[in-house]
Short mmCIF file of C-alpha atoms in Angstrom, two decimals:
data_model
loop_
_atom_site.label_atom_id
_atom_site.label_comp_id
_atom_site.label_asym_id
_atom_site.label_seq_id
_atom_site.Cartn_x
_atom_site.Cartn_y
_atom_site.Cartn_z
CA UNK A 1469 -42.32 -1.13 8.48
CA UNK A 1470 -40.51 -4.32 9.73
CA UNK A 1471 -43.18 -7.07 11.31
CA UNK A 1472 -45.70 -6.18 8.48
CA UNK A 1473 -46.94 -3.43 9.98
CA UNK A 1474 -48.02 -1.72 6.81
CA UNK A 1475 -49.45 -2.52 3.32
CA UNK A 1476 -47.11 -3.14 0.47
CA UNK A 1477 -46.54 0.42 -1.73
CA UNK A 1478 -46.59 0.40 -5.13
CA UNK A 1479 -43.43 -0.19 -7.11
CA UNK A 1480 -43.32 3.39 -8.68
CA UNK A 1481 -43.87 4.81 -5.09
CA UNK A 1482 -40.88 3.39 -3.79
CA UNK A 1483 -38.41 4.52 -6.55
CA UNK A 1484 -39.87 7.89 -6.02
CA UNK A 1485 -39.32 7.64 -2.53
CA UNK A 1486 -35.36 6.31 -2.96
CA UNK A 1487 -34.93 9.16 -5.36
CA UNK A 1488 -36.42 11.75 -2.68
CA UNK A 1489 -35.03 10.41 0.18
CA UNK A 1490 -31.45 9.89 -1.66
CA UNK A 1491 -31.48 14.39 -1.79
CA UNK A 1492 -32.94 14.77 1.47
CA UNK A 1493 -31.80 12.21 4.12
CA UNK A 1494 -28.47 11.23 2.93
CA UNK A 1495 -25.35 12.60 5.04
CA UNK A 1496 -24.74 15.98 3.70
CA UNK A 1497 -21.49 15.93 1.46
CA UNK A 1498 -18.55 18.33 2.31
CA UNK A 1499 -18.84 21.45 0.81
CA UNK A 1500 -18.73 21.81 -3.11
CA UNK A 1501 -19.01 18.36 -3.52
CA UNK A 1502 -21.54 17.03 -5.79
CA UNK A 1503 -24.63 15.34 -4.57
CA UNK A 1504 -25.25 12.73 -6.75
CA UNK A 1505 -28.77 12.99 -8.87
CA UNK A 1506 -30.67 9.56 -9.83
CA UNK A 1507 -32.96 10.65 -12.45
CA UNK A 1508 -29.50 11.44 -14.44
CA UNK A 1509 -28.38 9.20 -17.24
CA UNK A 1510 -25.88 6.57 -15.89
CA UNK A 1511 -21.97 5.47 -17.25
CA UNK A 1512 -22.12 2.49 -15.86
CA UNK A 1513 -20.99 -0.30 -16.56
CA UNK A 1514 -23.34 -3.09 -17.39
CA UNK A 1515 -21.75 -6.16 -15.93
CA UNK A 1516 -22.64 -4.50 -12.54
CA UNK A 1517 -26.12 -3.87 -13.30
CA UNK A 1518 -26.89 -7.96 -14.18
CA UNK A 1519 -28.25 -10.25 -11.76
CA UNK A 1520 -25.45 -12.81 -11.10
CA UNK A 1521 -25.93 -16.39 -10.75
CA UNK A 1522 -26.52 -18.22 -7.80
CA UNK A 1523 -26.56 -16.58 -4.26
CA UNK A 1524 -25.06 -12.76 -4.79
CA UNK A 1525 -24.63 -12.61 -1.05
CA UNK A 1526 -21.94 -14.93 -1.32
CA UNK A 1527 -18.37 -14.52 -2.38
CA UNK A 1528 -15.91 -16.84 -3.71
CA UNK A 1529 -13.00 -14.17 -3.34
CA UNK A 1530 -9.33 -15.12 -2.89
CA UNK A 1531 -6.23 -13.03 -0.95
CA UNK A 1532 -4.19 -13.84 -4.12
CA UNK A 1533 -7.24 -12.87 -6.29
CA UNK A 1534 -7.58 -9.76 -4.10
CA UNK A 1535 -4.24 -8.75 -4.15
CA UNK A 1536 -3.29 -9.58 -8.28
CA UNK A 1537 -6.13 -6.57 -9.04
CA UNK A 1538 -3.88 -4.15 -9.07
CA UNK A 1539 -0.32 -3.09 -6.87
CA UNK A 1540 -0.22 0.83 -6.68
CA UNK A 1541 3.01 2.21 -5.82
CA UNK A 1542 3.10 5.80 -3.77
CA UNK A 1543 6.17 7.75 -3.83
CA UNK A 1544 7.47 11.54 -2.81
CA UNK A 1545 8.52 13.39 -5.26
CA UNK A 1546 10.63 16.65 -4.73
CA UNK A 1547 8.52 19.20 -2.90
CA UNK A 1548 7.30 22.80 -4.42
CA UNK A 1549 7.15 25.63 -2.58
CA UNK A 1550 4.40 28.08 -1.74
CA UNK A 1551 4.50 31.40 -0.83
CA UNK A 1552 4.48 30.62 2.96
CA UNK A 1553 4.46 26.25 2.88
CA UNK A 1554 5.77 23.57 1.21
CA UNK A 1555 3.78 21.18 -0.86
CA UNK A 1556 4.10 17.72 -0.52
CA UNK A 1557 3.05 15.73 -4.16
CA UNK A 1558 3.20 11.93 -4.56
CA UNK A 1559 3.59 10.33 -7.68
CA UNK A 1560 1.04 6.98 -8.15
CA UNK A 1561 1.49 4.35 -10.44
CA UNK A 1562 -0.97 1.64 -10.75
CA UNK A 1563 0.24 -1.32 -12.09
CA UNK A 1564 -3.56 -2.28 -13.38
CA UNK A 1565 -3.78 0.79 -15.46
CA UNK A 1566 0.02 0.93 -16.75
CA UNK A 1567 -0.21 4.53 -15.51
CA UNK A 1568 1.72 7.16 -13.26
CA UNK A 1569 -0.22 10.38 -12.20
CA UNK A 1570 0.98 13.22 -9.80
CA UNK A 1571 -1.19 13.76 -6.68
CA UNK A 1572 -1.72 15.88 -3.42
CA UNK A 1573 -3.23 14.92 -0.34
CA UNK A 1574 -5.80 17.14 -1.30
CA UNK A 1575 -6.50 14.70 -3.95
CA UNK A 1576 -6.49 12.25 -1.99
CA UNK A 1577 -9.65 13.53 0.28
CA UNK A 1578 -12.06 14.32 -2.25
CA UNK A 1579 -11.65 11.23 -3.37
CA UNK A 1580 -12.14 9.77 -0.14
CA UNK A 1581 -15.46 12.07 -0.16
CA UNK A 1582 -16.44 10.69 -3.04
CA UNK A 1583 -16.23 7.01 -2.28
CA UNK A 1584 -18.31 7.58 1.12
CA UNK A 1585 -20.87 9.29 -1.16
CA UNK A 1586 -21.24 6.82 -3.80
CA UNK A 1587 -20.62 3.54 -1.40
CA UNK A 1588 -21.90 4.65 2.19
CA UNK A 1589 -22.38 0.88 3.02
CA UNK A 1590 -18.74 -0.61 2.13
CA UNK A 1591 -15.98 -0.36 3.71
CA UNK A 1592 -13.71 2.72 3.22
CA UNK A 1593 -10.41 2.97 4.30
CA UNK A 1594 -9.13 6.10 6.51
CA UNK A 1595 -7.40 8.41 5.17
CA UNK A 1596 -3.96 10.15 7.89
CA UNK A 1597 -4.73 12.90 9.28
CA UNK A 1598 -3.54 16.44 7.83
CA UNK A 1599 -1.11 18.50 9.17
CA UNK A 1600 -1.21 21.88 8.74
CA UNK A 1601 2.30 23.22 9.88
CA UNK A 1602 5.44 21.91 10.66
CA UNK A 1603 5.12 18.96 8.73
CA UNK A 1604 8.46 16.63 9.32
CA UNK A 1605 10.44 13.78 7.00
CA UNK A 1606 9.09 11.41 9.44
CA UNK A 1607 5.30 12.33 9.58
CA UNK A 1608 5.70 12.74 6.03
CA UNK A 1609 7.19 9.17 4.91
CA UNK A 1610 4.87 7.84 7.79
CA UNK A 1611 1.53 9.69 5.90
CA UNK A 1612 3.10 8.35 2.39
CA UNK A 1613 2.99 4.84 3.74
CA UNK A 1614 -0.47 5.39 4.94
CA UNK A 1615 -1.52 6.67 1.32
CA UNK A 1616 -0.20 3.74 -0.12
CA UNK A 1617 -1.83 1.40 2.13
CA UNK A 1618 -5.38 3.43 1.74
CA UNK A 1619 -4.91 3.23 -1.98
CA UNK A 1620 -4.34 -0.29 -2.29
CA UNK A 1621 -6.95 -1.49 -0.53
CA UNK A 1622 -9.13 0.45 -2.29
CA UNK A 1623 -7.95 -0.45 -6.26
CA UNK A 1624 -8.42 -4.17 -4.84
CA UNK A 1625 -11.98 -3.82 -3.06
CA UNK A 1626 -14.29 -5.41 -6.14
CA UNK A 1627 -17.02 -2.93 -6.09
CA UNK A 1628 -14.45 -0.10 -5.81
CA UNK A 1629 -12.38 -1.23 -8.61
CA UNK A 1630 -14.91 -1.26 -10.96
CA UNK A 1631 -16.14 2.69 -10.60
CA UNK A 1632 -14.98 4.75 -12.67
CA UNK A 1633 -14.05 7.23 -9.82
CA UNK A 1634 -11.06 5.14 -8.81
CA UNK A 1635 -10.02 4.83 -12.50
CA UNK A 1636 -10.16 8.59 -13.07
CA UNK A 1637 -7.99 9.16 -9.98
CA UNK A 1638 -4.93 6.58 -10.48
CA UNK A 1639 -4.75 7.13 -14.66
CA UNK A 1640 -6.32 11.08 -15.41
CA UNK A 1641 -2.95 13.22 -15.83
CA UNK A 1642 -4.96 16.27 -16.80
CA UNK A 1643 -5.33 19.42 -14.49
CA UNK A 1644 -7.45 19.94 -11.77
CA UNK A 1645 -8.39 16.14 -11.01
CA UNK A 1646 -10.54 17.45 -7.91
CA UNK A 1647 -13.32 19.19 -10.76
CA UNK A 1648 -12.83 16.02 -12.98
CA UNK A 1649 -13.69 13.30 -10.16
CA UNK A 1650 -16.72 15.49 -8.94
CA UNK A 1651 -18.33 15.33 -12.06
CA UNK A 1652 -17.93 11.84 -12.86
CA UNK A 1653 -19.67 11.34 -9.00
CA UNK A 1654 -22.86 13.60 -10.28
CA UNK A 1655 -23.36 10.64 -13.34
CA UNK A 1656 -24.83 8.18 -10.57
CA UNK A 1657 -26.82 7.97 -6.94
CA UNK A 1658 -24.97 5.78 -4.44
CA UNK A 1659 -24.65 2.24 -4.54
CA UNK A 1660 -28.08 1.54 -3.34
CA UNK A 1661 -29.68 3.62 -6.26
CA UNK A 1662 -27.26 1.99 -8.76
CA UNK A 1663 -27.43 -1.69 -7.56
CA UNK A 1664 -30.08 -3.52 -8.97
CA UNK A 1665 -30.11 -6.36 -6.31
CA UNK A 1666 -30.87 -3.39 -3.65
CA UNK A 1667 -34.34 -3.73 -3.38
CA UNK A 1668 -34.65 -7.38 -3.00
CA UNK A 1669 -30.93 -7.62 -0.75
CA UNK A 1670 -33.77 -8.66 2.45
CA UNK A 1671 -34.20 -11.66 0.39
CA UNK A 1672 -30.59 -12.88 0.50
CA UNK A 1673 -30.47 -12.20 4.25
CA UNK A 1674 -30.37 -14.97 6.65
CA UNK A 1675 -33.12 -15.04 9.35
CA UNK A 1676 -30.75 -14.50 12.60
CA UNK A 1677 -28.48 -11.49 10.16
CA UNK A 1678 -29.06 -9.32 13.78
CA UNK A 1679 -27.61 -11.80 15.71
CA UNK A 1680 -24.83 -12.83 13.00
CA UNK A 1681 -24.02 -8.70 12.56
CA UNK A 1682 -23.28 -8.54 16.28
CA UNK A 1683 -21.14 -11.72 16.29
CA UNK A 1684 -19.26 -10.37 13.17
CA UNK A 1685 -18.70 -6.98 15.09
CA UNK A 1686 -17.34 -8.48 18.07
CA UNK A 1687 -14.85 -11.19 16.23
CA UNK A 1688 -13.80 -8.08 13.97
CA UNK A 1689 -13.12 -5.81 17.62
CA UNK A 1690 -11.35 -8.96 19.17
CA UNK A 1691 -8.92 -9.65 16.15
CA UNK A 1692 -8.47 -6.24 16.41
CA UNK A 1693 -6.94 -6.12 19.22
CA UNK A 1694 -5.11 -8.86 18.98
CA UNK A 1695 -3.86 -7.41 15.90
CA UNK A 1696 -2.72 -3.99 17.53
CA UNK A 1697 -0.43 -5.82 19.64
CA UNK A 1698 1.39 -7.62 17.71
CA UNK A 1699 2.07 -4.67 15.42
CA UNK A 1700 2.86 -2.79 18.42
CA UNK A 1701 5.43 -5.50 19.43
CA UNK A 1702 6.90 -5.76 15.08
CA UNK A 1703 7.69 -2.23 15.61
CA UNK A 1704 9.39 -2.88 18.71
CA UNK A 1705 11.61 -5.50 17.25
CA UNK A 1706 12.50 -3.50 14.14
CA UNK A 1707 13.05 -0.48 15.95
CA UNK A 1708 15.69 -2.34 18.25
CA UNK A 1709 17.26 -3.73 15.35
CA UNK A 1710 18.01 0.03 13.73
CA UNK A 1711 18.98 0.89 17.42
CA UNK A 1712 21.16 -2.07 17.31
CA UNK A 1713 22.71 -1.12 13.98
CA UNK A 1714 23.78 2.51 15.23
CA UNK A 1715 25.50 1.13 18.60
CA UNK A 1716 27.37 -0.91 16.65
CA UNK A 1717 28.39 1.54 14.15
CA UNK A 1718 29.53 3.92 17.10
CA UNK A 1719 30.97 0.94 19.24
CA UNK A 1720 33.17 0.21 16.03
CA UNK A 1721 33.84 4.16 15.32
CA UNK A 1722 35.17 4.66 18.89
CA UNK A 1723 37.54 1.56 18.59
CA UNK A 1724 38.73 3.24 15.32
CA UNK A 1725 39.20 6.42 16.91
CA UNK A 1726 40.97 4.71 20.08
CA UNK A 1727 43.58 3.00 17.62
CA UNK A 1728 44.04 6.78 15.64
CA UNK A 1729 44.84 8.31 18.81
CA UNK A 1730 48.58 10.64 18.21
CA UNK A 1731 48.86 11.16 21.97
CA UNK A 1732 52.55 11.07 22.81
CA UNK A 1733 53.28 8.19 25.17
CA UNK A 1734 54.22 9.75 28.31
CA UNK A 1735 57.40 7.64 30.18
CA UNK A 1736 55.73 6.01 32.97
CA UNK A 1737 55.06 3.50 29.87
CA UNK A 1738 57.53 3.44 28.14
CA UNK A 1739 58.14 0.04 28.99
CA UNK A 1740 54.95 -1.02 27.19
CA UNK A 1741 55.31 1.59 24.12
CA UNK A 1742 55.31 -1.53 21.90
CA UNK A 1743 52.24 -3.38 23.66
CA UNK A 1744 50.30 -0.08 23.21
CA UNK A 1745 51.11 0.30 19.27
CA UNK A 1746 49.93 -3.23 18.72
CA UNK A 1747 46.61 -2.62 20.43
CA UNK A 1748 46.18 0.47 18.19
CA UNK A 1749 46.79 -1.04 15.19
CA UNK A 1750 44.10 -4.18 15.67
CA UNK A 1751 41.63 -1.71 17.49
CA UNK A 1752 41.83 1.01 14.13
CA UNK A 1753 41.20 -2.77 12.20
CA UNK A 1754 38.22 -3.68 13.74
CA UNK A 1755 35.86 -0.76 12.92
CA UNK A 1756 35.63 -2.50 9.39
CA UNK A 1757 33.57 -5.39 10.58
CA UNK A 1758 31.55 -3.35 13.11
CA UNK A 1759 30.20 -1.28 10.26
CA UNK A 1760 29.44 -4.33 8.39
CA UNK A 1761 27.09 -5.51 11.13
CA UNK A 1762 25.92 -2.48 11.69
CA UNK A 1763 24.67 -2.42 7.70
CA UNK A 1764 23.69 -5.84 8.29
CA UNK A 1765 21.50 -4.78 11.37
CA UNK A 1766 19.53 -2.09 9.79
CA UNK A 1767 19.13 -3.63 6.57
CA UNK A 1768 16.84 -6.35 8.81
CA UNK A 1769 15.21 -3.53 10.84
CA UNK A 1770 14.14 -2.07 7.38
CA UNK A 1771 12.94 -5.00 5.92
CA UNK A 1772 11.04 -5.84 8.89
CA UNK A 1773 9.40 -2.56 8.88
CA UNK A 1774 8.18 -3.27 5.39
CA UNK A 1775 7.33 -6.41 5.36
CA UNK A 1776 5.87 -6.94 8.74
CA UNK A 1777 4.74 -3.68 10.43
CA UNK A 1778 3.25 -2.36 6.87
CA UNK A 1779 1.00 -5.75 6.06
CA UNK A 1780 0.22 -5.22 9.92
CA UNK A 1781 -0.48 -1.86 9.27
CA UNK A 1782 -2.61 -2.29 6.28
CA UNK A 1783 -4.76 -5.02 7.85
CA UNK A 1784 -5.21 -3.06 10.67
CA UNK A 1785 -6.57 -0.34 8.80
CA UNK A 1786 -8.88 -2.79 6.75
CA UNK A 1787 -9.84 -4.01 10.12
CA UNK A 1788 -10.75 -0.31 11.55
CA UNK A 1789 -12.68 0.23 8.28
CA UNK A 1790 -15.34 -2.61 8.92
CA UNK A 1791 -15.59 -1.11 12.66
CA UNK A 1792 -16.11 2.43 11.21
CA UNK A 1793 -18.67 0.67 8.70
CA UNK A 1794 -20.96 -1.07 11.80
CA UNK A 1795 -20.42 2.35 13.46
CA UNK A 1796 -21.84 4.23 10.24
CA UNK A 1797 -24.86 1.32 9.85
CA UNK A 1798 -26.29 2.30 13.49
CA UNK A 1799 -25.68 6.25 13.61
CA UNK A 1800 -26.33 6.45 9.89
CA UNK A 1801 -28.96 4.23 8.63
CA UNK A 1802 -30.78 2.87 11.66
CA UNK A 1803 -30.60 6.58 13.54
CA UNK A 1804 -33.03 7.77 10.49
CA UNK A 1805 -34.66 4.90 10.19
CA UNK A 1806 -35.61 5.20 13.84
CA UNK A 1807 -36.52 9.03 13.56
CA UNK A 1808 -38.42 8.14 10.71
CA UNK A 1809 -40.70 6.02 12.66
CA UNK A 1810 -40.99 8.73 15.29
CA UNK A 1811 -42.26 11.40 13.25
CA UNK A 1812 -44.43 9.01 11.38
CA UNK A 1813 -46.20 7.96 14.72
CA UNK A 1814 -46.74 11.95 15.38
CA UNK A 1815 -48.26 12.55 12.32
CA UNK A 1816 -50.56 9.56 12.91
CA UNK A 1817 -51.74 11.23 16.43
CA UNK A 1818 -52.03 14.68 15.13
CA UNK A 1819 -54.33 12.92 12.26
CA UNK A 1820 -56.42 11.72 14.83
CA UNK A 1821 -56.34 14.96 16.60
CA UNK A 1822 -57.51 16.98 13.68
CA UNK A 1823 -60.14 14.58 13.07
CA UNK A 1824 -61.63 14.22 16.18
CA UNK A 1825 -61.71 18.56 16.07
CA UNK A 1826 -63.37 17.97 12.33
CA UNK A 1827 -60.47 20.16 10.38
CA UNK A 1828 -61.01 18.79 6.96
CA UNK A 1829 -58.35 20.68 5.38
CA UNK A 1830 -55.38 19.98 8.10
CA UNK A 1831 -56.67 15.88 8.09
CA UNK A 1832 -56.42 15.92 4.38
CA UNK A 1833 -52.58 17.79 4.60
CA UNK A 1834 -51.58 15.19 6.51
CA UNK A 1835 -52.84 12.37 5.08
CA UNK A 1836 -50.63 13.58 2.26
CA UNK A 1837 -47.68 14.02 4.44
CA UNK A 1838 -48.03 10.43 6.25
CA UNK A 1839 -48.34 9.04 2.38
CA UNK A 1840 -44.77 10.29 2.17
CA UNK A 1841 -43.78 9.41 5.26
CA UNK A 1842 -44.79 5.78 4.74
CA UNK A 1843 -42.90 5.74 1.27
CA UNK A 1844 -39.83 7.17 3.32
CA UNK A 1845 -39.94 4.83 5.88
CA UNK A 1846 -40.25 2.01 3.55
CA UNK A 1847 -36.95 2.91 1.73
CA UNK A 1848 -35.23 3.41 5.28
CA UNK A 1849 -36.01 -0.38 5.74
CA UNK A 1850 -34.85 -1.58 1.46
CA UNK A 1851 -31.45 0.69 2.77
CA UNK A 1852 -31.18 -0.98 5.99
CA UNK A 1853 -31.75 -4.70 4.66
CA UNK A 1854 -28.97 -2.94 1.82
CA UNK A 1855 -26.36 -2.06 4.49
CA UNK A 1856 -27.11 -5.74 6.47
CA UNK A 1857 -26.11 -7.23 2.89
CA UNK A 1858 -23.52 -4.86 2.25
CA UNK A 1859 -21.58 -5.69 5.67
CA UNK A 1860 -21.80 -9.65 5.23
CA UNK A 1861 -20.22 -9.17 2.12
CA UNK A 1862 -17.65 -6.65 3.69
CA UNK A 1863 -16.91 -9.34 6.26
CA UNK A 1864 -16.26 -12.30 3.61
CA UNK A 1865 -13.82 -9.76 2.53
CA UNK A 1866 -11.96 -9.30 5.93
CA UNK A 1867 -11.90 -12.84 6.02
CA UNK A 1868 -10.44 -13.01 2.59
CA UNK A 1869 -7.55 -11.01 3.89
CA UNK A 1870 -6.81 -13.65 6.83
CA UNK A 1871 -4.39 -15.83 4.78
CA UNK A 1872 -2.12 -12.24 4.98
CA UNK A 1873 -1.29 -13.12 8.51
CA UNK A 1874 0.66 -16.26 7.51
CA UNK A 1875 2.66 -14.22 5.00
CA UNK A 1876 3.27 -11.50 7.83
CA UNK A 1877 5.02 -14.96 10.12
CA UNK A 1878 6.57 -16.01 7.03
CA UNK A 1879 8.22 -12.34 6.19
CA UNK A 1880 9.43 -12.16 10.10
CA UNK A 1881 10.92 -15.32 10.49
CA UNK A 1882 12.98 -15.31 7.60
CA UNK A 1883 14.10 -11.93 8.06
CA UNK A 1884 15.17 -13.26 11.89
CA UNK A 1885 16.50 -16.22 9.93
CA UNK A 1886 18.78 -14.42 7.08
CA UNK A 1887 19.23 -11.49 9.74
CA UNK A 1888 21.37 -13.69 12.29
CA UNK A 1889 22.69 -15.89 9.75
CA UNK A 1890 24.25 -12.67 8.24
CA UNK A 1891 25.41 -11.59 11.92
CA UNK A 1892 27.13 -14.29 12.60
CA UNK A 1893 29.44 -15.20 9.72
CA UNK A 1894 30.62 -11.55 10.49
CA UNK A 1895 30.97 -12.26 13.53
CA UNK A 1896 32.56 -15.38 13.20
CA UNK A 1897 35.05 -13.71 10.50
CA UNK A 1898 36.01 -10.93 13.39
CA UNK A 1899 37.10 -13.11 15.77
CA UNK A 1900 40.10 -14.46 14.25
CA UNK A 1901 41.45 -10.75 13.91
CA UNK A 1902 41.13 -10.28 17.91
CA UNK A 1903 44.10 -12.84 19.00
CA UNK A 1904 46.59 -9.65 18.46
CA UNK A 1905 44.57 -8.20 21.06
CA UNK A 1906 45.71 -10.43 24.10
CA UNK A 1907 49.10 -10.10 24.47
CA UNK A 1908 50.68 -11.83 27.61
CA UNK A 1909 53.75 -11.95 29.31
CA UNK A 1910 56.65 -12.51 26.86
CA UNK A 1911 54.72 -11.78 23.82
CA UNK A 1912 52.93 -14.55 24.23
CA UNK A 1913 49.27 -14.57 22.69
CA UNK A 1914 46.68 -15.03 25.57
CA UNK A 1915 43.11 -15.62 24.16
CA UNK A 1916 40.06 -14.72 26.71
CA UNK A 1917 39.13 -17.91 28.52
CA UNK A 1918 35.33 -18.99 28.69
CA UNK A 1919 33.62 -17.31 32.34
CA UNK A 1920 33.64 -21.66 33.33
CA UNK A 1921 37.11 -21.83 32.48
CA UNK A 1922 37.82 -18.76 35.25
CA UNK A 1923 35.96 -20.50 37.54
CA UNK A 1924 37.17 -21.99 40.67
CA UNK A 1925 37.03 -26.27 41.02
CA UNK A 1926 35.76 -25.88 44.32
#
């Protein structure tokens, strides 16, 4: 127990203990998955069972080193249909493993599973949320983009990208990937059973790692927020701009249809037949240019929903995946570690009670039981100083991802840049074409006037 409280255990009883208490107290897996088995041989791969130099706590990780690991594309492909729905598949190409497999969103969640089996205590993206019925273009391009975003921050997450999980699930083109990807989870425990730093990660900690872990949380929940908002407002702007882009298209469409009108001009204006069929004719004109701008328009609202509100989107969601991580470090391994210590202090007073009523046979029983229960608690504390070193590392990794926000300010202001520079030299070409517009008394050509040119001198 923390503080010293009990006597070192031997080495072997504390791998028997982590192999025990890997079967029995881990979160229970969803149904037909695999529970991984330690004592089974392991295809691992060796550079991640080696001590590395230096401090391991510590990494030296790049956004451009992050982001050249691999670049997985996720795309719809034409849907197949059921007997009563319509499947949705998605073709995904990694770039890393020159491949391109076909995958459901099926897929998609046992994987997931898998990765919260085998790494409890790093962060794992969310997956969207299912649908059942009724399923629409736009919640279906909105749960693509969300796919995409999940997947590529997994291929780039360092321990994730080496397992040969993730591997299996962007380059296996065989059937039933679901069977193939459970049994290459049953070759290994989780992460702390497989890392050989895990037992000494308390070590690596530094003294105040409580007070730093609460810190972290709170930047993380603050950026966070911060975060929300200004993806909130990106989708705003782009939105407006594709809103923009179809008023203009119908502003110029109704001039077009105003200078097609075949009415018959009724007598009462006769006098101005020839004022009228001038108008026309520019008006029909003009519906070029407003569909030019109108192109213009949404071609800025689309890039700025790609390459704005998406990199918002997919820091946001590595963002909510170190807040679901704290969130799974107090429920998950402090809860047990906590209950641990509960029963173990029973069993401790019922010892006393049996001895104290001279019941050789129950005192011995639980002597044995309280030997187990010390060997479980101790490997409650090697996985909690495990998850402590875990999250540091998981927040050197948010941090690596910082430098994304001044690629997010570059992508919007150029697109605002290129966007109204576009604009305008339409604009600027239309308003030659509107002088046959204004036609005064005489024929003569009478341009609008600025509003201070209308104004009064007094």
């Amino acid at each position: 127990m923390t503080g010293g409280a009990m006597d070192p255990l031997p080495a072997a009883a504390v791998a028997a203990a982590a192999e025990a208490e890997a079967d029995e107290e881990a979160d229970a897996p969803a149904a037909d998955l695999p529970m991984p088995q330690a004592s089974e041989s392991r295809d691992l791969d060796p550079s991640r069972m080696q001590m590395p130099p230096g401090n391991p706590l510590l990494l030296s990780h790049t956004l451009q080193e992050l982001l050249a690991r691999d670049s997985v594309q996720v795309e719809l492909i034409p849907e197949k249909k059921g007997l009563f729905l319509k499947h949705v598949e998605y073709e995904v190409s990694s770039q890393r493993f020159k491949s391109s497999v076909y995958r459901r969103y099926n897929d998609f969640v046992v994987f997931h599973e898998l990765l919260l089996q085998k790494f409890p205590y790093r962060m794992v993206p969310a997956l969207p949320p299912k649908r059942m019925l009724g399923a629409d273009r736009e919640f279906i391009e909105t749960r693509r983009r969300a796919l995409k975003r999940f997947i590529n921050l997994v291929a780039r997450h360092p321990p994730f990208s080496e397992d040969v999980v993730l591997k299996l699930f962007l380059s296996f083109s065989g059937p039933d990937v679901q069977s193939r990807l459970k049994e290459a989870a049953q070759c290994a425990g989780d992460e702390f059973l497989t890392c050989k730093l895990a037992p000494r990660a308390k070590d690596f900690l530094p003294a105040d790692v409580q007070t730093q872990f609460a810190l972290s949380r709170e930047l993380i929940r603050n950026i966070y927020n911060s975060f929300y908002k200004l993806r909130d407002r990106a989708e705003r702007i782009a939105s407006r701009a594709i809103d923009n882009a179809a008023d203009l298209l119908t502003f110029g469409r109704e001039l077009s249809a105003l200078g097609s009108d075949t009415t018959p001009l009724p007598s009462w204006a006769a006098l101005h037949s020839s004022t009228w069929g001038s108008l026309k004719q520019a008006l029909k004109g003009l519906s070029v240019e407003f569909a030019v701008l109108a192109d213009k328009a949404a071609q800025q609202g689309r890039q700025e929903e790609n390459d704005v509100v998406e990199k918002l989107n997919l820091f946001l969601d590595l963002l909510q995946s170190y807040k679901d991580l704290c969130e799974r470090h107090e429920k998950g391994v402090l809860h047990k570690h906590q209950r641990a210590l509960r029963k173990y202090s029973l069993m401790k007073r019922q010892m006393s009670a049996a001895a104290h009523s001279r019941e050789p046979a129950s005192v011995e029983q639980l002597e044995s039981r309280i030997v187990e229960q010390e060997n479980a608690i101790q490997t409650m504390e090697l996985r909690n100083h495990f998850s402590l070193y875990c999250l540091h590392q998981e927040m050197q990794l948010v941090h690596a991802y910082l430098p994304l926000t001044s690629h997010i300010l570059g992508a919007f202001v150029n697109s605002q840049i290129q966007g109204h520079k576009e604009m305008s030299k339409v604009w600027d070409d239309l308003k030659p074409k509107l002088h046959c517009l204004f036609v005064g008394p005489n024929s003569t050509l009478t341009p609008p006037r600025s509003p201070r040119e209308g104004l009064s001198p007094h």
